[in-house]
Short mmCIF file of C-alpha atoms in Angstrom, two decimals:
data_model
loop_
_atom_site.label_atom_id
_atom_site.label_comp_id
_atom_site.label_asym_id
_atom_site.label_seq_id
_atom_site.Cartn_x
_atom_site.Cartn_y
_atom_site.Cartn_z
CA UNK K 1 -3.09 14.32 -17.43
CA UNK K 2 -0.95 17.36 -17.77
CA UNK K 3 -0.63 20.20 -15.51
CA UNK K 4 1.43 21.61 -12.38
CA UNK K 5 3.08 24.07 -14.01
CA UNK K 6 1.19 26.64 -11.71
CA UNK K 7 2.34 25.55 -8.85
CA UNK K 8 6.02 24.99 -9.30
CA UNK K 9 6.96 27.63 -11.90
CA UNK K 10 10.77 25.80 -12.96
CA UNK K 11 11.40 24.46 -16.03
CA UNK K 12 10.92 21.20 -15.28
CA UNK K 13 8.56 18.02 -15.33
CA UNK K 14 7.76 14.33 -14.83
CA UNK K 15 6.50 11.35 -16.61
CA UNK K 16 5.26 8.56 -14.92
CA UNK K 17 3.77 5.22 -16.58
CA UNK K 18 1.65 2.64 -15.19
CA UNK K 19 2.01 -0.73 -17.45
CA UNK K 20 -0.24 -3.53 -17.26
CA UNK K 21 0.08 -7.14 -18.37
CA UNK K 22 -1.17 -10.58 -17.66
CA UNK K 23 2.22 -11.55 -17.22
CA UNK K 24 2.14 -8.65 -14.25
CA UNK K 25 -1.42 -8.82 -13.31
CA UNK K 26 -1.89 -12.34 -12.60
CA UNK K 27 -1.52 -12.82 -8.77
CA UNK K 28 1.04 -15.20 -7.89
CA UNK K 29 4.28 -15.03 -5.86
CA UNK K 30 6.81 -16.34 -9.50
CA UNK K 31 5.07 -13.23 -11.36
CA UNK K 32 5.37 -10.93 -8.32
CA UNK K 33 9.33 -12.50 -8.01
CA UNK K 34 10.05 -11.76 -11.59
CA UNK K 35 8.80 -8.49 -12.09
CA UNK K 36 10.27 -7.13 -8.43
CA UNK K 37 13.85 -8.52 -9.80
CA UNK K 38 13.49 -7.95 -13.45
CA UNK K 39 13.36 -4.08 -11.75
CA UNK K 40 16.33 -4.48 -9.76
CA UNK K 41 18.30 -5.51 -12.13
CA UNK K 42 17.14 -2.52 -14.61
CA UNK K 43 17.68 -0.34 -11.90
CA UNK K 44 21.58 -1.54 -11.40
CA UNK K 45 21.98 -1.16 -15.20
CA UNK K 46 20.46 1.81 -16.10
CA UNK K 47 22.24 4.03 -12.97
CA UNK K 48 25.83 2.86 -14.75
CA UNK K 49 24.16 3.66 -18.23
CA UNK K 50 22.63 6.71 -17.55
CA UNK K 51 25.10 8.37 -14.63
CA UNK K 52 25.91 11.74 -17.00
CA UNK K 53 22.12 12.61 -16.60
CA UNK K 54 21.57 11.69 -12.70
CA UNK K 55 24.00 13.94 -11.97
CA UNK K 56 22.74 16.46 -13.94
CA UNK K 57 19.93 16.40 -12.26
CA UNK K 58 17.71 14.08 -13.72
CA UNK K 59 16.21 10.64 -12.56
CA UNK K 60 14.94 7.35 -13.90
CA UNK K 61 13.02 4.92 -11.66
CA UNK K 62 11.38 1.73 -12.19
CA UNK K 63 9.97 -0.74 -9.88
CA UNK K 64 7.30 -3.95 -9.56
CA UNK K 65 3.50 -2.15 -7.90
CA UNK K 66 1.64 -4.43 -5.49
CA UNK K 67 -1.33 -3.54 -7.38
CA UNK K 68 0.49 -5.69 -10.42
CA UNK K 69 1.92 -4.22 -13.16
CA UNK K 70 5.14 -1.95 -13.16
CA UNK K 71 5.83 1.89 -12.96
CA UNK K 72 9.16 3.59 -14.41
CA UNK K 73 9.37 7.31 -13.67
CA UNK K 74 11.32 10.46 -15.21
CA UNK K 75 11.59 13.45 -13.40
CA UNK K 76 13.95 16.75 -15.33
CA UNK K 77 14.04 19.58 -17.06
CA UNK K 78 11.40 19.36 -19.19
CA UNK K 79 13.27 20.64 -22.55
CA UNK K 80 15.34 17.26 -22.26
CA UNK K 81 12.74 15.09 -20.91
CA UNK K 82 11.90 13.61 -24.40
CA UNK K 83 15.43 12.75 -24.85
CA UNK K 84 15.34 11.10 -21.61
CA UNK K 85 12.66 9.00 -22.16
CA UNK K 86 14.09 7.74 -24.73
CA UNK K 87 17.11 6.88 -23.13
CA UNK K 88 15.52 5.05 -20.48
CA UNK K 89 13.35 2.98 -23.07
CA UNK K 90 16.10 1.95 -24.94
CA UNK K 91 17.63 0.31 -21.24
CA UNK K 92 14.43 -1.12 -21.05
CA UNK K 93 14.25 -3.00 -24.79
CA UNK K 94 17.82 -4.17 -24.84
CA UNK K 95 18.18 -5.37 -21.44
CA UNK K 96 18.48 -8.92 -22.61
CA UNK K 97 21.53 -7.80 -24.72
CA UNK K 98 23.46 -5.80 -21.85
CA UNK K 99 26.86 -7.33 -21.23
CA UNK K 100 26.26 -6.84 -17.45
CA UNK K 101 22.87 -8.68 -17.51
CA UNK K 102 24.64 -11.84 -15.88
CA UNK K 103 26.31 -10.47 -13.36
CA UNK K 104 23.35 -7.90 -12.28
CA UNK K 105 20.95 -10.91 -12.34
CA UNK K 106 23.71 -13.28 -9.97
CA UNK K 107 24.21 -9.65 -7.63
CA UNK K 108 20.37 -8.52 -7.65
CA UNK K 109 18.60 -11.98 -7.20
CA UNK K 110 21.46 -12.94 -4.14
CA UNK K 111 19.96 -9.79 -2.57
CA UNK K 112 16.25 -10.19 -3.11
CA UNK K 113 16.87 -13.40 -1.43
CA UNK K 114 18.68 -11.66 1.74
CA UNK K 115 15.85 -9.26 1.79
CA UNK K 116 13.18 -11.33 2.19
CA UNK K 117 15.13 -13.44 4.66
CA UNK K 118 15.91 -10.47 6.75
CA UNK K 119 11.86 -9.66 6.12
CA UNK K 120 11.42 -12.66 8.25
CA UNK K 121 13.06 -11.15 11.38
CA UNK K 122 11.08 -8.02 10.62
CA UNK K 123 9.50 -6.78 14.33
CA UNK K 124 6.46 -8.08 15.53
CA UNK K 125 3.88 -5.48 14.91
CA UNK K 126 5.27 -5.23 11.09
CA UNK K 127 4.28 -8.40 11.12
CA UNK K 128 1.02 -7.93 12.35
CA UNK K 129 0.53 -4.92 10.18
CA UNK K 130 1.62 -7.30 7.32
CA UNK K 131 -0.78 -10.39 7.63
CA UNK K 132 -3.55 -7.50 8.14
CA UNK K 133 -2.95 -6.76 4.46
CA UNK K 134 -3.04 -10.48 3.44
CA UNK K 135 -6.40 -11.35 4.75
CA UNK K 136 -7.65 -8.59 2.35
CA UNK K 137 -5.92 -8.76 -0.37
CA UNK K 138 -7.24 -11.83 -2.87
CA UNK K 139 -4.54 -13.92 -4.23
CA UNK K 140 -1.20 -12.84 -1.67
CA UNK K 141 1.50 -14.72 -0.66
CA UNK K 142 3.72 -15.36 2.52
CA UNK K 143 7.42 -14.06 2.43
CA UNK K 144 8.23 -17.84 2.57
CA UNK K 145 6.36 -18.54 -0.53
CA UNK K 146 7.81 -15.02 -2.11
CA UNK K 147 11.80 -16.43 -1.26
CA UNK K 148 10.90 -20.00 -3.05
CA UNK K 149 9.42 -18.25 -5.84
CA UNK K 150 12.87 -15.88 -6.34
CA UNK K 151 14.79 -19.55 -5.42
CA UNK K 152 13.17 -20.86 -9.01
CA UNK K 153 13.90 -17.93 -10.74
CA UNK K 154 16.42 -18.39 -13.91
CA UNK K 155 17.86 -15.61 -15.96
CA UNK K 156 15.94 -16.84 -18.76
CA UNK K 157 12.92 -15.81 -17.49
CA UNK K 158 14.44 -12.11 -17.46
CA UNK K 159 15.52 -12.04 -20.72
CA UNK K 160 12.10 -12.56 -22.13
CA UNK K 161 10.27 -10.32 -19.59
CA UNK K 162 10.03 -7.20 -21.78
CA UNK K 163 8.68 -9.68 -24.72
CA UNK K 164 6.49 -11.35 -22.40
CA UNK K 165 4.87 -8.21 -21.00
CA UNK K 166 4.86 -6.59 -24.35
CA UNK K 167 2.47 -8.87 -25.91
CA UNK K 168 -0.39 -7.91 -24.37
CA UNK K 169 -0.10 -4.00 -22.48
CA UNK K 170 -1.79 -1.51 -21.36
CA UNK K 171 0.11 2.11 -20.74
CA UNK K 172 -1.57 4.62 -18.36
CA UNK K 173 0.64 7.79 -17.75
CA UNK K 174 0.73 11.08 -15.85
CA UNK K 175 2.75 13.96 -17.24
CA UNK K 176 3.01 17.23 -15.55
CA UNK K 177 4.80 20.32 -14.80
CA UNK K 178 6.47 22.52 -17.65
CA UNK K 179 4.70 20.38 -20.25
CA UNK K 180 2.05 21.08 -23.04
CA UNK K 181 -0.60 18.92 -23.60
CA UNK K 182 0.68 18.06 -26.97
CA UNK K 183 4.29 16.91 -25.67
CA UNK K 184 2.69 14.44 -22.95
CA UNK K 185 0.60 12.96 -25.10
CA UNK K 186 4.10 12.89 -27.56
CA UNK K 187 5.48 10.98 -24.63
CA UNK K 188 2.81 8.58 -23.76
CA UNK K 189 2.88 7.64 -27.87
CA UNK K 190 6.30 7.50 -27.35
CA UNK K 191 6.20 4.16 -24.78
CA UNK K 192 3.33 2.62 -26.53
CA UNK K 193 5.19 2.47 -30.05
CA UNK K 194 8.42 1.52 -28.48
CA UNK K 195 6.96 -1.50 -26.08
CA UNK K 196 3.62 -2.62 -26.76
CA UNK K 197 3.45 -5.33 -29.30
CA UNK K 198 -0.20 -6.24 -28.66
CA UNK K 199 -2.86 -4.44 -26.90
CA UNK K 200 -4.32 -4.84 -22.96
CA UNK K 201 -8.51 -4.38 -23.79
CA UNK K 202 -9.80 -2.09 -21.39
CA UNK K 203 -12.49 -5.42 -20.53
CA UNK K 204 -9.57 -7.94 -20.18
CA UNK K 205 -7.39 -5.29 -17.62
CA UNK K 206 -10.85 -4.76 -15.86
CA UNK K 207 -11.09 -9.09 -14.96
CA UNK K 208 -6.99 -8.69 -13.55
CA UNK K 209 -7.58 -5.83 -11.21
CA UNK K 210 -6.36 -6.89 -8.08
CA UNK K 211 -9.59 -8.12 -6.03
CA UNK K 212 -9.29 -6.08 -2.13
CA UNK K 213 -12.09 -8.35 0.23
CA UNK K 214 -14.46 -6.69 2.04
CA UNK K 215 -14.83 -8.59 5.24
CA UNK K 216 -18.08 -9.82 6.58
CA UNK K 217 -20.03 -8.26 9.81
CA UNK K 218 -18.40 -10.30 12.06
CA UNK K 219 -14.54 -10.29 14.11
CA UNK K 220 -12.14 -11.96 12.79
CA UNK K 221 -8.85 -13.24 14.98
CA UNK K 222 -5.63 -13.95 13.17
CA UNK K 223 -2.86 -15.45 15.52
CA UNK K 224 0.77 -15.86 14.29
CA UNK K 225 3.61 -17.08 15.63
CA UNK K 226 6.61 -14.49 15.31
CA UNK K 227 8.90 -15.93 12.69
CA UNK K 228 11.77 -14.70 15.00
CA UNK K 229 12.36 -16.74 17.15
CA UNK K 230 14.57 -14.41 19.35
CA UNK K 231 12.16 -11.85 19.40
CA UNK K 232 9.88 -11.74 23.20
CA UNK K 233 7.45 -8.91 21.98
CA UNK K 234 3.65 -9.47 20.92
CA UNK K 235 1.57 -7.73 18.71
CA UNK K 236 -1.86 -6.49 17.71
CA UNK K 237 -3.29 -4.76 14.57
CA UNK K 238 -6.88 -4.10 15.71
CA UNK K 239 -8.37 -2.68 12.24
CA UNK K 240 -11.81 -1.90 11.55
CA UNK K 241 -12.86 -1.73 8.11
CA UNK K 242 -15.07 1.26 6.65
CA UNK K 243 -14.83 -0.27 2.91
CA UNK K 244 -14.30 1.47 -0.58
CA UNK K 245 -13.24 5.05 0.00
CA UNK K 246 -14.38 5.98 -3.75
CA UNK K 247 -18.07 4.58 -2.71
CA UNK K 248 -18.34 6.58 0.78
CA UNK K 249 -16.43 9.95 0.23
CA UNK K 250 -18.60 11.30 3.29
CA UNK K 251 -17.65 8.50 5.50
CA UNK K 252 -14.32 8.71 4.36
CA UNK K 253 -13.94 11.93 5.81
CA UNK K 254 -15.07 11.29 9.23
CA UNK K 255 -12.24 8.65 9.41
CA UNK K 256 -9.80 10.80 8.70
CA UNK K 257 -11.25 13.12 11.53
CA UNK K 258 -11.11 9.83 13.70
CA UNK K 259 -7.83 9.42 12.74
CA UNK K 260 -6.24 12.00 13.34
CA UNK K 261 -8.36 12.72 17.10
CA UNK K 262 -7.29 8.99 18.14
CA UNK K 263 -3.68 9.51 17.39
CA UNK K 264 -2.65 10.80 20.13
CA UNK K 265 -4.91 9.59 22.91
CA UNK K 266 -3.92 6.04 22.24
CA UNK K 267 -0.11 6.80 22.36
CA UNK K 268 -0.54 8.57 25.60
CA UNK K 269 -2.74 6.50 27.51
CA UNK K 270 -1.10 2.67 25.97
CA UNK K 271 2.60 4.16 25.57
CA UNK K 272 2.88 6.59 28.32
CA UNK K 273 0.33 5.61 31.36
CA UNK K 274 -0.19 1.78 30.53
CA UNK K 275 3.68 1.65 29.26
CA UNK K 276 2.76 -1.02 26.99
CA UNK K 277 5.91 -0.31 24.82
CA UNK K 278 7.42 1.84 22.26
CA UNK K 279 5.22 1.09 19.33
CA UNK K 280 1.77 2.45 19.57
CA UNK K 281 0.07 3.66 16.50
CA UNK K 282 -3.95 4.76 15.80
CA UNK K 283 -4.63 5.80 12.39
CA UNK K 284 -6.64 5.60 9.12
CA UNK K 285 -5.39 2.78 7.56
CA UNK K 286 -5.78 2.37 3.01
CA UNK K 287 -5.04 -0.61 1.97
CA UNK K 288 -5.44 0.24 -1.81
CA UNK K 289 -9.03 1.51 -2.36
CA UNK K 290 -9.83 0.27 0.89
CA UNK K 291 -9.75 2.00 4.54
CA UNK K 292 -10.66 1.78 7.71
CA UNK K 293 -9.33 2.37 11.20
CA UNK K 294 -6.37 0.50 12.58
CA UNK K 295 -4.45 0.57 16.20
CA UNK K 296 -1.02 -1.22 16.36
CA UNK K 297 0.56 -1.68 19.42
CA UNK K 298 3.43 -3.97 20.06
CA UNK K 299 4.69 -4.88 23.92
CA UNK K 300 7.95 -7.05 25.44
CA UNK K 301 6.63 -10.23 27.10
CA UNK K 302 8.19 -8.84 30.41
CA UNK K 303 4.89 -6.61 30.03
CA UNK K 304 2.17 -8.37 28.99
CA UNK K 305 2.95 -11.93 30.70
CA UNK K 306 1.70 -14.80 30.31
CA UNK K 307 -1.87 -13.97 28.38
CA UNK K 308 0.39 -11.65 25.86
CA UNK K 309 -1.55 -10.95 23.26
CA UNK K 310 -4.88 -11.63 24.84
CA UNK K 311 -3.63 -8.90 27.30
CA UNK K 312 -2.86 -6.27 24.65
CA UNK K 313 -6.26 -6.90 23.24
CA UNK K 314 -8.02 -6.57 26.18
CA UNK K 315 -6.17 -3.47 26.90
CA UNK K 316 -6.59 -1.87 23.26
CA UNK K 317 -10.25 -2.70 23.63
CA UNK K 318 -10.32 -0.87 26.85
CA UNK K 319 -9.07 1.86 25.33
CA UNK K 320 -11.39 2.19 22.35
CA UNK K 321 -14.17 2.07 25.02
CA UNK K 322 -12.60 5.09 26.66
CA UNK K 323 -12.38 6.96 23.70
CA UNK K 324 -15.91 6.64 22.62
CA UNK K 325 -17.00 8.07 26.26
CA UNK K 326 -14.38 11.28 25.70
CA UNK K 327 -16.59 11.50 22.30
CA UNK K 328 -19.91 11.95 23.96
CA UNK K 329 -18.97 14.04 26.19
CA UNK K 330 -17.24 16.37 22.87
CA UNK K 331 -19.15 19.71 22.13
CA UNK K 332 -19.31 21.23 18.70
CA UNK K 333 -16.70 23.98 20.31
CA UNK K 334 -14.26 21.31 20.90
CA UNK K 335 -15.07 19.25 17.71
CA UNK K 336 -14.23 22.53 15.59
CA UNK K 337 -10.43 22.52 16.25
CA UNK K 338 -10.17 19.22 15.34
CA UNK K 339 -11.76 19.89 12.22
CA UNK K 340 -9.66 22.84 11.85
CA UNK K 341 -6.47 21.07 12.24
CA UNK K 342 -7.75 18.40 9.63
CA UNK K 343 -8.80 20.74 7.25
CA UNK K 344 -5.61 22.65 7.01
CA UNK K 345 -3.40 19.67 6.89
CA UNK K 346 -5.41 18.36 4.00
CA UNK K 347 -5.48 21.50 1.80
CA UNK K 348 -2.05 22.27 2.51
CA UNK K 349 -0.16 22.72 -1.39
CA UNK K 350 2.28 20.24 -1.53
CA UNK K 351 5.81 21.36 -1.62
CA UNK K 352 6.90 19.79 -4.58
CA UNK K 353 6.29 18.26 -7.75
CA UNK K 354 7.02 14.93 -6.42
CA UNK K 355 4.48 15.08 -3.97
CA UNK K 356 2.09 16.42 -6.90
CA UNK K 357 2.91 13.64 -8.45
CA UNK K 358 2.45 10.93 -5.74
CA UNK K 359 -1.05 11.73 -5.12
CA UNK K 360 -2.27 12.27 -8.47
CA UNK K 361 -0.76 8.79 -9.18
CA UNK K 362 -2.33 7.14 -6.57
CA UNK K 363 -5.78 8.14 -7.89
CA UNK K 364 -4.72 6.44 -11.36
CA UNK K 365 -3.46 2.90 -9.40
CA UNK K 366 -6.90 2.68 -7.67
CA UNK K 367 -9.02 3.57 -10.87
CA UNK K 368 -10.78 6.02 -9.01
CA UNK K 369 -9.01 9.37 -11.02
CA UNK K 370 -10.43 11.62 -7.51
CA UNK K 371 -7.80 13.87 -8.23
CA UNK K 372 -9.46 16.29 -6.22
CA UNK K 373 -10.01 13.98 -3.05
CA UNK K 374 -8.12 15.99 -0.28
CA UNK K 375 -10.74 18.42 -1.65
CA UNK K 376 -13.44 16.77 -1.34
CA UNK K 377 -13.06 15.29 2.19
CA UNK K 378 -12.23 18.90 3.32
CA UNK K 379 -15.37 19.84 2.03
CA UNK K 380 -17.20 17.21 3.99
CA UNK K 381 -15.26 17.41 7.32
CA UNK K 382 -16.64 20.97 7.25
CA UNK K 383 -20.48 19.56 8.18
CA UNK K 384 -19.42 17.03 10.47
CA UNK K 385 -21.01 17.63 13.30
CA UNK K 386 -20.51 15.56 17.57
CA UNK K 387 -23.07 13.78 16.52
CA UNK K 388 -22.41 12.32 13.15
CA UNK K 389 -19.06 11.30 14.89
CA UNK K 390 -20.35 9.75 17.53
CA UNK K 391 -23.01 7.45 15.03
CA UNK K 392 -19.88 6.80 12.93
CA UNK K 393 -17.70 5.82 16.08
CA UNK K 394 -20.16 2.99 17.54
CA UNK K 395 -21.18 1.69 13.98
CA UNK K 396 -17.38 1.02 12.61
CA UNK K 397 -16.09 -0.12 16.07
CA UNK K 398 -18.65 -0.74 18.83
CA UNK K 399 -21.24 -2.32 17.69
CA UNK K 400 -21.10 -6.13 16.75
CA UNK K 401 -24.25 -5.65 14.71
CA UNK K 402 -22.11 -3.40 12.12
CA UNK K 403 -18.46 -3.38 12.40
CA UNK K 404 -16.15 -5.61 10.80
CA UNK K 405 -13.44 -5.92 12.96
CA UNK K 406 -10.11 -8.16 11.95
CA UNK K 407 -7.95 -8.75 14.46
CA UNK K 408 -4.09 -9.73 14.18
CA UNK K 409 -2.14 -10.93 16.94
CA UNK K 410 1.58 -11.79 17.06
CA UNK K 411 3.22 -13.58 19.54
CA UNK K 412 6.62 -15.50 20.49
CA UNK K 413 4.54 -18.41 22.41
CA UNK K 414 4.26 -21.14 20.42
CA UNK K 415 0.33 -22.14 19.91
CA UNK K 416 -1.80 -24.01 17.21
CA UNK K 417 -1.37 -21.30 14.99
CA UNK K 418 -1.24 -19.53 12.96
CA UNK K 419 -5.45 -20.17 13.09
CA UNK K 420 -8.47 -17.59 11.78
CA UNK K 421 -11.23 -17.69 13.57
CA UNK K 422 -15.09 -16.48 12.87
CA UNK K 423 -16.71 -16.20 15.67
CA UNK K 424 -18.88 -19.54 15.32
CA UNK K 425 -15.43 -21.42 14.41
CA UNK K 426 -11.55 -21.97 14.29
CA UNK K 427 -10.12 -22.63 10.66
CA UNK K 428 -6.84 -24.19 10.44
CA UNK K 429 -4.59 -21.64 7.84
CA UNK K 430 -2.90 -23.60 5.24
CA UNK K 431 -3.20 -20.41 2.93
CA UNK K 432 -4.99 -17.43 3.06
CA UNK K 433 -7.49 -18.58 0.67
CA UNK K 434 -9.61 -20.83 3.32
CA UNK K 435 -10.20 -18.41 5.32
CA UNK K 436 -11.25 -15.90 2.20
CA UNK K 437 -12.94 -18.29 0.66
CA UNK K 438 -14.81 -19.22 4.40
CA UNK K 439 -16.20 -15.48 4.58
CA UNK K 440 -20.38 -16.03 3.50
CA UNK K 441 -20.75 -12.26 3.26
CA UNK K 442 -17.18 -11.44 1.02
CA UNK K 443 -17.38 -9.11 -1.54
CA UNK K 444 -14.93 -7.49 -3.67
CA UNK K 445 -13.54 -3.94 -3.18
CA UNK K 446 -13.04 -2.05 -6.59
#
């Protein structure tokens, strides 16, 4: 895709690639490890190497997706970006050969490991809003099983990385701003010849797209123990799943609208009249091609006592209850500045090429190439009317016979946990997969 120079009339541009491998796509926490400090270390390296042309006001950037695969980025004026690219590629070829590789391997993998440490005394609703993506995503990992994997880790294994993903690629890439349609394409050539020694088939990439679970009619309870143990507060991520916002564009939009007219209800009646605590968030929630509608609240035990999370359930689903009476009692008067609001935020330009650059890449992660979608759901929040909000309201969240409701509470009280539960039954979690694999109706989200 090229394009944007409209928009931002400056002589500049940006190039970003999206490269797929097996050796990427694969889930598993060693190829997840690899890639995310293969990155790091490229990232020490190539901001010594290439210094002159940061400050001039260029950038390089390359990190490890969660979708699988890896994205570098250039972003300059677009008269030099070819020489930049080139640049950058060269880093990325003769890594293995750097004099600094040992020392950026010893420096980057002793703070990968410190990370995801530290991610274990992340705060309780984080790690609420954490598991929540777990239990859809097929094939993830703990950030215990994520901190062995980077334990294992040789520098061996990063000097054949580039080799290793070379083999087999795939090279998707966005280029836009000050750029012809002849000079991306020049770029996209560019990566191909320098780094692909075998191709990625368009069928093979298809069978390693990462798999996102569409959860059965049912609710679903995960309960966690926080991993810090010096942290009182509980948690809940209440989400309720809509599904693949590529197959239900209309539906999409009414979340949005949901969204955005929950947000600050549930703050004001949870954080400031029920003065459950600090964090309390309502808000579509995509997790990759899939969304739905999420609260997160997270309270000291000094406030919810004893029941703790059982209390902030009851009280989030008291709340939800209260909100769909304030809907039916909406006119299409009131409905209208809420649309209005909505409508604006979503055709605002952005207000750079960066954030140009952001969305349209997004599109290309989730295969879906809606490069148009703020557009789109614009367009449809325009004939939503009180009562196709209210229908919407009681079949994602109040009615058991539709909704598909996961649950995820946190709390410092130890328990037999952490446990899934159906409603018919309990399930002991000794990985993500048993519960997954326990869901009858399961399907998986493209």
């Amino acid at each position: 895709v090229s394009g944007g120079f409209g928009l931002f009339p400056e002589p500049r541009a940006v190039f970003t690639c999206h490269l797929e491998s097996p050796t990427l796509k694969v889930p598993s926490a060693t190829n997840s490890a690899r890639g995310t400090l293969w990155t790091r270390i490229y990232s020490q390296i190539v901001a010594e190497k290439l210094y002159p042309a940061i400050v001039a006001g260029f950038s390089v950037s390359i990190s490890k997706l969660h979708e699988g695969g890896l994205r570098f980025t250039i972003n300059g004026y677009n008269d030099k970006l070819r020489n930049l690219l080139d640049a950058t590629l060269d880093q990325i070829t003769n890594l293995e050969q750097s004099p600094d590789l040992d020392s950026a391997f010893a420096n980057q993998k002793q703070q990968l490991l410190q990370d995801l440490r530290n991610s274990l005394f992340d705060p309780a609703y984080r790690q609420a809003y954490d598991f929540t993506w777990r239990m859809l995503v097929k094939g993830s990992w703990s950030p215990q099983e994520a901190l062995q994997a980077v334990q294992d880790i040789g520098i061996e294994e990063i000097k054949t990385f580039v080799n290793d993903i070379g083999s087999e690629l795939r090279a998707e890439c966005l280029a836009h701003g000050n750029l012809l349609e002849d000079e991306a394409q020049d770029l996209h050539n560019t990566v191909v010849r320098r780094l692909q020694n075998g191709v990625l088939s368009d069928e093979k990439a298809e069978t390693l797209r990462l798999q996102l679970l569409i959860a059965p009619v049912q609710d679903s309870t995960a309960q966690l123990d926080n991993t810090n143990e010096d942290d009182d507060n509980t948690a809940i991520e209440e989400h309720f799943q809509l599904g693949s916002s590529h197959l239900k564009p209309k539906e999409d939009a009414v979340l949005t609208l949901l969204g955005d007219m929950m947000r600050e209800p549930a703050f004001d009646t949870l954080r400031t009249k029920e003065q459950l605590g600090y964090i309390v968030f309502a808000f579509r929630r995509q997790i990759f091609a899939s969304t739905g509608l999420s609260i997160v609240v997270q309270s000291p035990l000094s406030r919810t006592g004893p029941a703790g999370a059982s209390f902030l359930k009851e009280r989030v689903n008291a709340f939800l209850g209260g909100f769909g009476e304030r809907i039916s009692n909406f006119t299409e008067v009131d409905l209208q500045s809420h649309k209005d609001a909505a409508i604006g935020k979503l055709l605002k330009k952005p207000d750079s090429l960066g954030a140009l650059t952001e969305h349209c890449f997004a599109e290309i992660l989730n295969k879906q190439y809606m490069f148009d979608r703020k557009q789109m759901i614009a367009a449809n929040l325009g004939i939503v009317t009180v009562d196709r909000l209210r229908a919407f309201f009681d079949t994602l969240v109040c009615s058991e016979n539709s909704r598909r409701k996961i649950t995820t509470l946190v709390s410092p009280t130890p328990a037999q946990w952490p446990v899934l539960q159906p409603p018919a039954q309990a399930i002991p979690l000794d990985s993500l997969s048993i519960w997954q694999s326990a869901l009858p109706n399961a399907q998986v989200c493209h």
